[in-house]
Coordinates of C-alpha atoms in Angstrom, one line a residue:
Chain J
M205 CA -16.9 -17.8 -11.1
N206 CA -16.8 -19.3 -6.9
I207 CA -15.8 -16.9 -4.6
E208 CA -12.3 -19.5 -4.3
E209 CA -12.0 -18.2 -7.9
L210 CA -12.4 -14.7 -6.8
N211 CA -10.5 -14.4 -3.8
K212 CA -7.2 -16.0 -6.1
R213 CA -7.4 -13.1 -8.3
K214 CA -4.7 -9.9 -7.9
T215 CA -7.6 -7.4 -7.2
P216 CA -9.3 -9.0 -4.1
V217 CA -12.8 -9.4 -3.3
V218 CA -13.9 -6.3 -0.8
I219 CA -16.6 -5.7 1.7
I220 CA -17.6 -2.7 2.2
D221 CA -18.3 -1.3 5.5
N222 CA -19.0 2.1 6.0
F223 CA -18.3 1.7 9.8
L224 CA -14.8 2.5 8.7
K225 CA -15.5 5.8 7.3
K226 CA -15.1 7.3 10.5
Y227 CA -11.7 6.7 10.4
K228 CA -11.4 8.2 6.4
D229 CA -10.7 11.9 7.9
M230 CA -8.9 11.4 11.0
P231 CA -5.2 12.1 11.0
L232 CA -4.2 8.5 11.3
F233 CA -0.2 7.9 10.4
Q234 CA 0.1 11.9 10.4
D235 CA 3.8 11.9 10.5
K236 CA 3.8 9.5 7.6
V237 CA 1.5 11.8 5.5
D238 CA 4.2 14.7 6.7
K239 CA 7.3 12.9 5.3
A240 CA 5.4 12.6 1.9
N241 CA 4.6 16.1 2.1
E242 CA 8.5 16.5 2.7
M243 CA 9.7 14.5 0.4
L244 CA 7.4 16.2 -2.1
R245 CA 8.7 19.5 -1.5
T246 CA 12.0 18.8 -1.6
V247 CA 12.9 15.5 -4.1
G248 CA 9.4 15.5 -6.4
L249 CA 8.0 13.0 -8.3
P250 CA 10.5 10.8 -11.0
K251 CA 11.4 12.6 -13.7
N252 CA 9.5 11.1 -16.6
K253 CA 6.4 10.7 -14.6
S254 CA 6.0 14.6 -13.0
K255 CA 4.1 15.8 -16.4
R256 CA 1.3 13.2 -16.2
I257 CA 0.1 13.7 -12.7
H258 CA 0.1 17.2 -13.1
S259 CA -2.3 17.2 -16.5
Chain Y
M227 CA 1.6 -14.5 -7.3
K228 CA -0.8 -16.9 -5.4
L229 CA -0.1 -15.7 -1.8
E230 CA -2.7 -16.9 0.9
R231 CA -4.6 -13.5 2.2
Y232 CA -6.7 -12.2 4.9
E233 CA -9.6 -10.9 3.5
L234 CA -10.7 -7.0 3.7
K235 CA -12.7 -4.0 4.3
A236 CA -13.4 -1.1 3.1
E237 CA -15.6 1.9 3.0
D238 CA -17.1 2.4 -0.2
S239 CA -14.1 5.5 -1.0
L240 CA -11.9 2.3 -0.6
M241 CA -9.5 4.8 1.1
V242 CA -9.6 2.8 4.5
F243 CA -9.2 -1.1 5.0
E244 CA -9.5 -3.3 7.6
F245 CA -8.6 -7.0 7.9
V246 CA -7.8 -9.3 11.0
S247 CA -5.1 -10.8 11.2
N248 CA -4.7 -14.6 12.9
G249 CA -2.2 -16.7 14.4
P250 CA -0.9 -17.6 17.4
K251 CA -0.9 -14.1 19.3
G252 CA -4.5 -14.4 19.1
R253 CA -6.4 -12.0 16.8
I254 CA -5.2 -8.5 15.5
P255 CA -7.4 -6.2 13.5
K256 CA -5.3 -4.1 10.4
L257 CA -5.8 -0.8 9.4
V258 CA -4.5 0.0 6.4
K259 CA -4.9 4.0 5.0
F260 CA -4.1 5.7 2.3
S261 CA -4.5 9.3 3.2
E262 CA -3.8 12.6 0.8
T263 CA -1.1 14.7 0.6
N264 CA -0.3 17.7 -0.9
L265 CA -0.1 16.5 -4.6
K266 CA -3.4 15.6 -6.0
G267 CA -3.5 11.8 -7.3
L268 CA -0.4 11.0 -4.5
Y269 CA -1.3 9.4 -1.9
N270 CA 0.3 8.2 1.6
L271 CA 0.1 4.6 2.6
A272 CA 0.3 3.4 6.2
F273 CA -0.8 0.7 7.9
G274 CA -0.9 -0.2 12.0
D275 CA -2.4 -2.1 14.6
K276 CA -5.9 -1.5 15.8
N277 CA -6.2 -1.8 19.8
L278 CA -9.9 -2.6 20.2
D279 CA -9.6 -1.3 24.1
T280 CA -8.7 2.4 23.0
G281 CA -9.1 2.7 18.9
D282 CA -5.5 3.6 18.8
L283 CA -3.6 2.9 15.7
N284 CA 0.3 2.2 16.3
D285 CA 2.1 1.6 13.2
L286 CA 5.8 0.5 15.3
S287 CA 4.0 -2.2 17.1
I288 CA 5.6 -5.4 15.9
S289 CA 2.8 -8.5 16.3
N290 CA 4.8 -11.8 16.0
N291 CA 2.2 -13.4 15.1
G292 CA 3.8 -15.9 12.6
D293 CA 1.9 -14.2 9.3
S294 CA 4.0 -11.8 8.1
E295 CA 3.9 -13.0 4.1
K296 CA 0.5 -13.0 4.7
V297 CA -0.2 -9.4 5.9
L298 CA 1.2 -8.4 3.4
A299 CA 0.2 -9.3 0.7
T300 CA -3.7 -8.7 2.0
V301 CA -1.4 -5.1 2.2
V302 CA -0.6 -5.4 -1.9
A303 CA -4.1 -6.5 -2.6
A304 CA -5.4 -3.7 -0.6
I305 CA -3.0 -1.5 -3.3
Y306 CA -4.6 -3.4 -6.4
A307 CA -7.8 -2.5 -5.0
F308 CA -7.0 1.1 -4.1
T309 CA -5.7 1.6 -7.9
D310 CA -8.4 -0.7 -9.6
Y311 CA -10.0 2.5 -8.5
Y312 CA -7.9 5.4 -8.7
P313 CA -6.1 4.1 -11.7
N314 CA -3.5 7.2 -12.1
S315 CA -2.6 7.9 -8.8
F316 CA 0.8 7.3 -6.9
V317 CA 0.9 5.8 -4.1
Y318 CA 3.9 6.3 -1.3
A319 CA 5.4 4.2 1.4
I320 CA 7.6 4.0 3.8
G321 CA 8.3 2.0 6.6
S322 CA 7.3 3.6 9.8
T323 CA 11.3 2.4 10.7
K324 CA 14.5 1.3 8.7
A325 CA 14.4 -2.4 9.6
R326 CA 10.4 -1.9 8.3
T327 CA 11.4 0.0 5.1
R328 CA 14.2 -2.6 4.2
L329 CA 11.3 -5.3 4.7
Y330 CA 8.8 -3.7 2.4
R331 CA 12.1 -3.7 0.2
M332 CA 12.8 -7.3 0.8
G333 CA 9.2 -8.1 -0.2
I334 CA 9.0 -6.4 -3.6
T335 CA 12.1 -8.2 -4.4
K336 CA 11.1 -11.0 -4.3
Y337 CA 7.9 -10.6 -6.0
L338 CA 9.6 -8.4 -8.2
N339 CA 8.7 -10.2 -11.4
D340 CA 5.6 -10.3 -10.6
V341 CA 4.6 -6.7 -9.4
T342 CA 6.2 -5.2 -12.0
K343 CA 3.4 -6.8 -14.6
D344 CA 1.4 -4.9 -13.2
F345 CA 3.3 -1.6 -11.3
H346 CA 6.1 0.9 -12.1
I347 CA 7.8 1.0 -9.0
Y348 CA 10.9 3.4 -7.9
G349 CA 13.2 3.3 -4.7
L350 CA 13.9 6.4 -3.2
C351 CA 17.9 6.6 -3.3
H352 CA 20.0 9.6 -2.3
D353 CA 17.4 11.7 -2.6
E354 CA 16.3 11.1 -6.4
W355 CA 13.5 8.4 -7.6
E356 CA 15.1 5.8 -9.6
N357 CA 13.2 2.3 -11.3
F358 CA 13.5 -0.2 -8.6
E359 CA 16.3 -2.5 -8.6
K360 CA 17.2 -5.3 -5.9
E361 CA 20.0 -5.2 -3.7
I362 CA 19.8 -1.0 -3.5
E363 CA 18.6 0.3 0.0
Y364 CA 16.1 2.6 0.0
D365 CA 14.4 5.1 1.9
A366 CA 10.8 5.2 1.1
F367 CA 9.2 3.3 -2.3
L368 CA 6.6 5.0 -4.9
V369 CA 4.2 2.6 -6.7
Q370 CA 2.0 3.9 -9.8
R371 CA -0.8 1.3 -12.0
K372 CA 0.4 0.1 -15.1
K373 CA -2.2 1.5 -17.9
R374 CA -3.7 -2.0 -18.7
N375 CA -5.0 -2.5 -22.6
F376 CA -8.4 -4.4 -22.9
T377 CA -9.6 -6.2 -25.6
L378 CA -12.4 -8.0 -26.4

């Protein structure tokens, strides 16, 4: 399989660049993470999925 | 769905991705980040422009680089890569503005038949999750990769 065929796949070819690690623990987009946590507190998960994620 | 997309880079845990939008406004680096939340296995997805001078990130900027579909296709590709690596995860996404949330909804709607082959997709409406349907305004989205059956 050549690179063009690989790039047509749904799962992409990803180049690993560990320079990006510096962003991993930075509180980026924290307002959105806060919104996600608020959603979890008030709404939770879809009803038929709640058990699976906790298992 | 064979949309054009940008080349993706990521650090080795696939929590942070980077790509470069290329259009009339020039080359604009963008960062995609999957952040842990208070629930193990549920990640928040956010992306925005990276300012090369300051290193700051901005998820409110409107690039107008003429490639919004290619940018969204690249973010979707990052979700594929992330959920390949974390197959049981949930990914939560909300736009930085209502207009952007609507843009995400339109993007999902446009390719719904394709993406539902691979993902469970939920929309948040009146503080309840429901299976994503076209023509409904959602406040946020939640996706989970469907289980894959491998046969030899």
